[in-house]
Tab-separated table of C-alpha atoms in Angstrom:
chain	number	residue	atom	x	y	z
I	1	MET	CA	0.000	0.000	0.000
I	2	ALA	CA	2.815	2.391	0.893
I	3	ARG	CA	4.551	1.596	-2.378
I	4	ALA	CA	1.317	2.303	-4.319
I	5	ARG	CA	0.990	5.674	-2.594
I	6	THR	CA	4.592	6.443	-3.626
I	7	LEU	CA	4.103	5.459	-7.284
I	8	LEU	CA	0.771	7.230	-7.794
I	9	PRO	CA	2.165	10.824	-7.845
I	10	ALA	CA	4.977	9.725	-10.159
I	11	LEU	CA	2.489	8.210	-12.603
I	12	VAL	CA	0.417	11.393	-12.578
I	13	VAL	CA	3.507	13.493	-13.324
I	14	LEU	CA	4.552	11.097	-16.114
I	15	CYS	CA	1.115	11.268	-17.725
I	16	LEU	CA	1.100	15.057	-17.603
I	17	THR	CA	4.608	15.190	-19.051
I	18	VAL	CA	3.766	12.863	-21.922
I	19	GLY	CA	0.428	14.556	-22.600
I	20	ALA	CA	1.753	18.118	-22.654
I	21	PRO	CA	3.524	18.007	-26.024
I	22	ARG	CA	0.518	16.295	-27.611
I	23	ALA	CA	-1.837	18.947	-26.258
I	24	GLN	CA	0.478	21.654	-27.555
I	25	GLN	CA	0.720	19.921	-30.938
I	26	ASP	CA	-3.060	19.546	-31.256
I	27	LYS	CA	-3.773	23.135	-30.204
I	28	PRO	CA	-5.170	25.014	-33.217
I	29	GLU	CA	-3.438	28.197	-34.304
I	30	ALA	CA	-5.110	31.300	-32.912
I	31	GLY	CA	-7.172	33.496	-35.203
I	32	GLN	CA	-10.091	33.215	-37.592
I	33	ALA	CA	-10.426	30.368	-40.057
I	34	VAL	CA	-9.074	31.502	-43.409
I	35	ALA	CA	-12.466	31.345	-45.162
I	36	GLU	CA	-13.977	33.360	-42.330
I	37	LEU	CA	-11.094	35.839	-42.531
I	38	CYS	CA	-11.773	36.346	-46.246
I	39	ASP	CA	-15.485	36.826	-45.606
I	40	GLY	CA	-14.618	39.428	-42.999
I	41	LEU	CA	-12.324	41.308	-45.379
I	42	LEU	CA	-15.115	41.369	-47.970
I	43	CYS	CA	-17.825	42.277	-45.444
I	44	GLY	CA	-19.685	45.573	-45.649
I	45	GLU	CA	-19.832	45.906	-41.861
I	46	PRO	CA	-16.984	48.242	-40.811
I	47	GLU	CA	-16.403	46.621	-37.408
I	48	ARG	CA	-16.137	43.104	-38.807
I	49	ARG	CA	-13.932	44.282	-41.663
I	50	ASP	CA	-11.642	46.149	-39.256
I	51	ARG	CA	-11.244	42.996	-37.140
I	52	ALA	CA	-10.382	40.998	-40.241
I	53	GLU	CA	-7.812	43.585	-41.364
I	54	LEU	CA	-6.191	43.473	-37.922
I	55	GLU	CA	-6.058	39.682	-38.181
I	56	LEU	CA	-4.477	40.041	-41.635
I	57	ASN	CA	-1.672	42.164	-40.185
I	58	LEU	CA	-0.893	39.431	-37.631
I	59	LEU	CA	-0.786	36.430	-39.977
I	60	THR	CA	1.947	33.860	-39.566
I	61	ALA	CA	3.696	32.522	-42.641
I	62	ARG	CA	1.675	29.282	-42.570
I	63	ARG	CA	-1.662	31.064	-42.381
I	64	ALA	CA	-0.602	33.455	-45.147
I	65	GLU	CA	-0.014	30.381	-47.337
I	66	GLU	CA	-3.526	29.170	-46.485
I	67	LEU	CA	-4.890	32.607	-47.332
I	68	GLY	CA	-3.136	32.494	-50.709
I	69	ARG	CA	-4.748	29.141	-51.508
I	70	GLU	CA	-8.147	30.496	-50.460
I	71	VAL	CA	-7.695	33.552	-52.719
I	72	LEU	CA	-7.061	31.206	-55.661
I	73	ARG	CA	-10.354	29.399	-54.896
I	74	ARG	CA	-12.408	32.604	-54.823
I	75	PRO	CA	-14.195	34.217	-57.809
I	76	VAL	CA	-12.157	36.829	-59.667
I	77	MET	CA	-13.818	39.906	-58.174
I	78	GLU	CA	-13.517	38.575	-54.628
I	79	ALA	CA	-9.906	37.561	-55.213
I	80	THR	CA	-8.934	41.016	-56.465
I	81	ARG	CA	-10.591	42.709	-53.468
I	82	LEU	CA	-8.824	40.353	-51.082
I	83	LEU	CA	-5.486	41.098	-52.726
I	84	GLY	CA	-6.177	44.805	-52.307
I	85	ALA	CA	-6.430	44.178	-48.569
I	86	VAL	CA	-3.218	42.134	-48.672
I	87	GLY	CA	-1.427	45.078	-50.266
I	88	ARG	CA	-2.573	47.364	-47.431
I	89	ALA	CA	-1.489	44.935	-44.700
I	90	THR	CA	1.397	46.046	-42.490
I	91	GLY	CA	2.567	42.642	-41.246
I	92	ASP	CA	5.575	40.669	-42.436
I	93	HIS	CA	3.789	37.667	-43.937
I	94	ALA	CA	0.564	38.721	-45.696
I	95	VAL	CA	2.643	39.278	-48.844
I	96	ILE	CA	2.945	35.483	-49.148
I	97	ALA	CA	-0.743	35.353	-50.129
I	98	ALA	CA	-0.022	37.692	-53.044
I	99	ILE	CA	2.887	35.491	-54.141
I	100	PHE	CA	0.569	32.455	-54.154
I	101	ALA	CA	-1.948	34.420	-56.233
I	102	LEU	CA	0.644	34.807	-59.004
I	103	ASP	CA	-0.315	31.199	-59.862
I	104	SER	CA	-3.813	32.275	-60.912
I	105	PRO	CA	-4.871	31.548	-64.508
I	106	GLU	CA	-6.796	34.842	-64.440
I	107	GLN	CA	-4.886	37.900	-65.665
I	108	GLN	CA	-6.953	40.207	-63.442
I	109	VAL	CA	-5.997	38.254	-60.330
I	110	ARG	CA	-2.298	38.173	-61.274
I	111	THR	CA	-2.404	41.932	-61.843
I	112	ALA	CA	-3.974	42.455	-58.414
I	113	ALA	CA	-1.278	40.230	-56.887
I	114	PHE	CA	1.424	42.292	-58.621
I	115	GLU	CA	-0.047	45.539	-57.310
I	116	ALA	CA	-0.242	44.058	-53.801
I	117	LEU	CA	3.466	43.159	-53.989
I	118	VAL	CA	4.297	46.720	-55.054
I	119	GLU	CA	2.343	48.057	-52.054
I	120	ALA	CA	3.758	45.559	-49.533
I	121	PRO	CA	6.142	46.683	-46.764
I	122	VAL	CA	9.699	46.410	-48.083
I	123	ARG	CA	10.835	44.427	-45.040
I	124	ALA	CA	8.198	41.790	-45.881
I	125	LEU	CA	9.738	41.201	-49.313
I	126	ARG	CA	13.065	40.362	-47.693
I	127	LYS	CA	11.488	38.035	-45.118
I	128	SER	CA	8.839	36.249	-47.137
I	129	GLY	CA	9.933	35.909	-50.719
I	130	THR	CA	12.465	33.359	-51.829
I	131	GLU	CA	10.891	30.294	-50.227
I	132	HIS	CA	7.571	30.853	-51.999
I	133	LEU	CA	8.525	32.681	-55.208
I	134	LYS	CA	9.395	29.721	-57.412
I	135	ASN	CA	8.548	28.196	-60.780
I	136	ARG	CA	5.509	29.768	-62.471
I	137	ARG	CA	5.094	32.412	-59.766
I	138	ARG	CA	8.624	33.648	-60.306
I	139	THR	CA	8.239	33.590	-64.087
I	140	ASN	CA	4.968	35.525	-63.926
I	141	LEU	CA	6.339	38.197	-61.594
I	142	GLN	CA	9.484	38.683	-63.650
I	143	ALA	CA	7.365	39.060	-66.789
I	144	MET	CA	5.182	41.721	-65.157
I	145	LEU	CA	8.167	43.705	-63.904
I	146	THR	CA	9.361	44.015	-67.510
I	147	SER	CA	5.932	44.408	-69.123
I	148	THR	CA	4.679	47.788	-70.295
I	149	ASP	CA	1.117	46.485	-69.909
I	150	ALA	CA	1.687	45.756	-66.207
I	151	LEU	CA	3.619	48.965	-65.509
I	152	GLN	CA	1.315	51.330	-67.399
I	153	PRO	CA	-1.458	51.363	-64.727
I	154	LEU	CA	1.130	52.170	-62.049
I	155	CYS	CA	2.349	55.112	-64.116
I	156	GLU	CA	-1.180	56.288	-64.881
I	157	GLY	CA	-1.915	56.450	-61.151
I	158	ILE	CA	0.797	59.070	-60.521
I	159	GLU	CA	-0.462	62.275	-58.916
I	160	GLU	CA	-0.123	65.517	-60.838
I	161	THR	CA	0.316	69.181	-59.962
I	162	ASN	CA	-0.911	71.600	-62.618
I	163	ASP	CA	-1.037	68.682	-65.087
I	164	ILE	CA	2.622	67.838	-64.394
I	165	PRO	CA	3.241	64.332	-62.951
I	166	ARG	CA	5.184	64.349	-59.683
I	167	PRO	CA	7.857	61.643	-59.346
I	168	PRO	CA	6.299	59.138	-56.893
I	169	VAL	CA	9.423	58.495	-54.814
I	170	GLU	CA	8.029	56.017	-52.300
I	171	ARG	CA	6.008	54.078	-54.878
I	172	GLY	CA	8.947	54.086	-57.274
I	173	LEU	CA	11.238	52.746	-54.555
I	174	HIS	CA	8.729	50.025	-53.694
I	175	LEU	CA	8.677	48.976	-57.340
I	176	ALA	CA	12.470	49.080	-57.707
I	177	ILE	CA	13.077	47.235	-54.431
I	178	LEU	CA	10.614	44.526	-55.506
I	179	ALA	CA	12.569	44.010	-58.740
I	180	ASP	CA	15.957	44.241	-57.022
I	181	CYS	CA	15.157	41.995	-54.057
I	182	TYR	CA	13.858	39.052	-56.094
I	183	PHE	CA	15.797	39.372	-59.368
I	184	GLY	CA	18.952	41.322	-58.511
I	185	ALA	CA	20.735	43.529	-61.036
I	186	PRO	CA	18.851	42.151	-64.091
I	187	GLY	CA	15.589	42.840	-62.254
I	188	LEU	CA	16.423	46.512	-61.744
I	189	THR	CA	17.687	47.149	-65.275
I	190	GLY	CA	14.829	45.134	-66.803
I	191	LEU	CA	12.335	47.332	-64.959
I	192	LEU	CA	14.053	50.536	-66.114
I	193	ARG	CA	14.183	49.299	-69.724
I	194	ALA	CA	10.424	48.669	-69.617
I	195	LEU	CA	9.826	52.203	-68.352
I	196	GLY	CA	12.040	53.378	-71.208
I	197	ARG	CA	9.760	51.648	-73.714
I	198	LEU	CA	6.800	53.512	-72.230
I	199	MET	CA	8.795	56.736	-72.509
I	200	VAL	CA	9.312	56.127	-76.232
I	201	GLY	CA	5.602	55.447	-76.644
I	202	THR	CA	3.759	55.488	-79.935
I	203	GLU	CA	2.222	58.014	-82.305
I	204	PRO	CA	-1.500	57.387	-82.912
I	205	ALA	CA	-2.287	57.445	-86.611
I	206	ALA	CA	-4.768	59.969	-87.927
I	207	ASP	CA	-8.120	58.257	-88.485
I	208	GLY	CA	-10.072	61.084	-90.083
I	209	ASP	CA	-11.478	62.365	-86.794
I	210	ALA	CA	-9.207	65.299	-85.935
I	211	ALA	CA	-10.587	65.774	-82.426
I	212	ALA	CA	-10.206	62.079	-81.542
I	213	THR	CA	-6.669	61.996	-82.964
I	214	LYS	CA	-5.699	65.072	-80.955
I	215	GLU	CA	-7.093	63.526	-77.768
I	216	ALA	CA	-5.302	60.216	-78.402
I	217	ARG	CA	-2.002	62.016	-78.926
I	218	ALA	CA	-2.520	64.040	-75.765
I	219	GLN	CA	-3.168	60.844	-73.789
I	220	GLN	CA	-0.025	59.233	-75.210
I	221	GLU	CA	2.068	62.260	-74.282
I	222	ARG	CA	0.582	62.233	-70.782
I	223	LEU	CA	1.562	58.570	-70.371
I	224	ARG	CA	5.099	59.374	-71.545
I	225	ARG	CA	5.357	62.135	-68.931
I	226	GLN	CA	4.048	59.786	-66.240
I	227	SER	CA	6.494	57.060	-67.240
I	228	ALA	CA	9.374	59.552	-67.159
I	229	ALA	CA	8.258	60.624	-63.668
I	230	MET	CA	8.338	56.991	-62.486
I	231	PHE	CA	11.789	56.574	-64.015
I	232	GLU	CA	12.978	59.747	-62.256
I	233	ALA	CA	11.612	58.484	-58.918
I	234	ILE	CA	13.916	55.451	-59.194
I	235	TRP	CA	16.877	57.079	-60.954
I	236	VAL	CA	17.064	60.158	-58.657
I	237	GLY	CA	17.433	62.353	-61.702
I	238	ALA	CA	15.290	63.592	-64.552
I	239	PRO	CA	15.836	61.632	-67.805
I	240	GLY	CA	15.805	64.945	-69.646
I	241	ALA	CA	18.933	66.116	-67.861
I	242	GLN	CA	20.966	62.934	-68.333
I	243	PHE	CA	19.658	61.485	-71.595
I	244	ASN	CA	18.141	64.541	-73.323
I	245	TYR	CA	14.689	62.963	-73.170
I	246	VAL	CA	11.721	65.219	-73.944
I	247	PRO	CA	8.222	63.662	-73.727
I	248	ASN	CA	6.741	65.829	-76.480
I	249	ALA	CA	9.707	65.536	-78.852
I	250	PRO	CA	9.300	63.677	-82.164
I	251	LEU	CA	9.281	59.888	-81.999
I	252	GLU	CA	12.805	59.472	-83.407
I	253	ASP	CA	14.236	61.914	-80.861
I	254	ARG	CA	12.581	59.979	-78.041
I	255	ARG	CA	14.004	56.731	-79.400
I	256	ARG	CA	17.524	58.150	-79.493
I	257	ALA	CA	17.188	59.416	-75.912
I	258	VAL	CA	16.062	56.006	-74.685
I	259	GLU	CA	18.875	54.339	-76.654
I	260	ARG	CA	21.297	56.440	-74.584
I	261	LEU	CA	19.436	55.351	-71.449
I	262	ASN	CA	19.661	51.683	-72.473
I	263	ALA	CA	23.376	51.999	-73.207
I	264	ARG	CA	23.863	53.167	-69.620
I	265	LEU	CA	21.840	50.223	-68.341
I	266	THR	CA	23.937	47.799	-70.413
I	267	GLU	CA	27.086	49.232	-68.850
I	268	MET	CA	25.535	48.754	-65.397
I	269	GLU	CA	24.613	45.141	-66.193
I	270	ASN	CA	28.183	44.306	-67.235
I	271	ARG	CA	30.074	46.300	-64.611
I	272	GLU	CA	32.206	44.337	-62.151
I	273	HIS	CA	32.723	45.840	-58.723
I	274	GLU	CA	33.623	44.822	-55.206
I	275	ILE	CA	31.176	44.109	-52.424
I	276	GLY	CA	33.177	43.458	-49.293
I	277	ALA	CA	35.793	40.863	-50.193
I	278	SER	CA	33.903	39.587	-53.249
I	279	LYS	CA	33.707	40.703	-56.857
I	280	VAL	CA	30.229	40.802	-58.356
I	281	ARG	CA	28.794	41.630	-61.753
I	282	GLY	CA	25.863	43.968	-62.214
I	283	VAL	CA	24.722	47.106	-60.429
I	284	ARG	CA	21.838	46.653	-58.044
I	285	LEU	CA	19.724	49.447	-56.576
I	286	GLY	CA	21.830	49.820	-53.432
I	287	ASP	CA	25.045	49.924	-55.476
I	288	TYR	CA	23.535	52.639	-57.651
I	289	LEU	CA	22.434	54.756	-54.676
I	290	ILE	CA	25.828	54.403	-52.977
I	291	GLY	CA	27.429	55.532	-56.223
I	292	LEU	CA	25.418	58.760	-55.985
I	293	PHE	CA	27.345	59.712	-52.829
I	294	ALA	CA	30.019	61.008	-55.208
I	295	SER	CA	27.643	63.381	-57.000
I	296	ASP	CA	28.492	67.076	-57.002
I	297	VAL	CA	24.787	67.958	-56.550
I	298	ASN	CA	23.966	68.196	-52.842
I	299	GLU	CA	20.293	67.341	-53.319
I	300	VAL	CA	21.191	64.135	-55.160
I	301	VAL	CA	23.651	63.090	-52.450
I	302	ALA	CA	21.087	63.769	-49.716
I	303	ALA	CA	18.425	61.824	-51.632
I	304	ALA	CA	20.754	58.813	-51.878
I	305	TYR	CA	21.465	58.844	-48.140
I	306	LEU	CA	17.802	59.224	-47.216
I	307	ARG	CA	16.565	56.518	-49.576
I	308	LEU	CA	19.061	54.007	-48.235
I	309	GLN	CA	18.158	54.942	-44.666
I	310	TRP	CA	14.447	54.580	-45.440
I	311	TRP	CA	15.070	51.229	-47.114
I	312	ARG	CA	17.008	50.109	-44.044
I	313	GLY	CA	14.004	50.994	-41.876
I	314	ASP	CA	15.040	54.342	-40.396
I	315	GLU	CA	12.390	56.967	-39.621
I	316	VAL	CA	13.243	59.456	-42.359
I	317	ALA	CA	11.240	61.225	-45.071
I	318	ILE	CA	11.935	60.545	-48.751
I	319	GLU	CA	9.225	62.854	-50.086
I	320	GLY	CA	6.463	65.119	-48.790
I	321	ALA	CA	6.281	68.060	-46.429
I	322	ASN	CA	9.092	66.937	-44.123
I	323	TYR	CA	11.509	65.955	-46.858
I	324	GLY	CA	13.199	69.345	-47.133
I	325	ALA	CA	14.099	69.329	-43.434
I	326	HIS	CA	15.741	65.910	-43.797
I	327	VAL	CA	17.721	67.095	-46.822
I	328	GLU	CA	18.962	70.089	-44.817
I	329	ARG	CA	19.976	67.769	-41.972
I	330	ILE	CA	22.055	65.614	-44.323
I	331	ASN	CA	23.632	68.649	-45.974
I	332	ALA	CA	24.535	70.135	-42.583
I	333	MET	CA	26.360	67.007	-41.366
I	334	GLY	CA	30.074	67.343	-40.736
I	335	ARG	CA	32.554	65.268	-42.679
I	336	ARG	CA	33.136	62.789	-39.841
I	337	ASP	CA	29.431	62.180	-39.245
I	338	ARG	CA	28.740	61.809	-42.945
I	339	LEU	CA	31.563	59.310	-43.412
I	340	ALA	CA	30.282	57.321	-40.424
I	341	LEU	CA	26.756	57.233	-41.895
I	342	ARG	CA	28.172	56.252	-45.276
I	343	ALA	CA	30.082	53.353	-43.709
I	344	GLU	CA	26.954	52.182	-41.832
I	345	LEU	CA	24.841	52.219	-44.975
I	346	ARG	CA	27.508	50.462	-46.992
I	347	ARG	CA	27.754	47.657	-44.389
I	348	TRP	CA	23.976	47.320	-44.323
I	349	TRP	CA	23.800	47.124	-48.102
I	350	GLU	CA	26.554	44.532	-48.373
I	351	THR	CA	24.684	42.326	-45.901
I	352	TYR	CA	21.372	42.868	-47.690
I	353	ARG	CA	22.859	42.140	-51.106
I	354	ALA	CA	24.502	38.947	-49.875
I	355	GLU	CA	21.206	37.758	-48.383
I	356	THR	CA	19.100	38.564	-51.461
I	357	GLU	CA	21.481	37.741	-54.305
I	358	PRO	CA	19.584	35.513	-56.784
I	359	LYS	CA	20.910	31.974	-56.795
């Protein structure tokens, strides 16, 4: 009897110890079911939709994969609305759902997935890309990043002041970082070449209706200006200043300007340079921005510093009302402080490039 009383507590402890891992393993992951989450995101009730959007921001990688599969099962209109919510999400993993949606056979859904990836937080691209972006998904994304059809809507959405498109710095950086992070140097130059094709544009033929022809030509010129503004947002310089590009110049003049642009991109693709102790071929976005530190234009130098800091995750402005104050701060830095910041950014970039170099 005494021995039984001694063994009983030990058996209870053993059972609890053995049962604990199983209970933990069987415990369902917190949060709404994925189908319910999608219904919430599509719901017209603001409170329910807000709860679903909060849940979307907190997704784990596994649940983001489940969400991507659910998006592919949904009708086209629902899928595109869901991907719009994915693009607005602030978490690190929702972007995985957009990557899954690149598998869709529907062009409209793939376009919505592309736009969601452009809107996604840049840190999410670094954390949630390479494991999931494979095979057809990778092929589809690469095609869209070099497609004038895919890039044209992004250019057409650029805000204007007095009918003049303003270079969309943050959106342009999102687009360039997306291309650079997943496809390296060829991704960046392929994107810029596609914008160059939009900058060349076309000349609508006269069809007998003078008013319609005039309107078509005006729309084409507007698209060329918008495309040049997107290019400037990435290049940190107006294409007119460096390549003598003028949006309303004759077609042949525009072609020659973009040929000069493409020659520069070819040189960037073939350039060998050192990153740390290694030699690499091809200029990526961070290499290009670091190269701008040597510019003799203070505003260009400040823009390069601020864009790299923003990309790194620092709280700095790269456009908008507070941008001028940040430019002044960079310009006012002493030589020692500026060299220290330059060294920090260079170390960060070398680490980032090593981690995201396409295999």
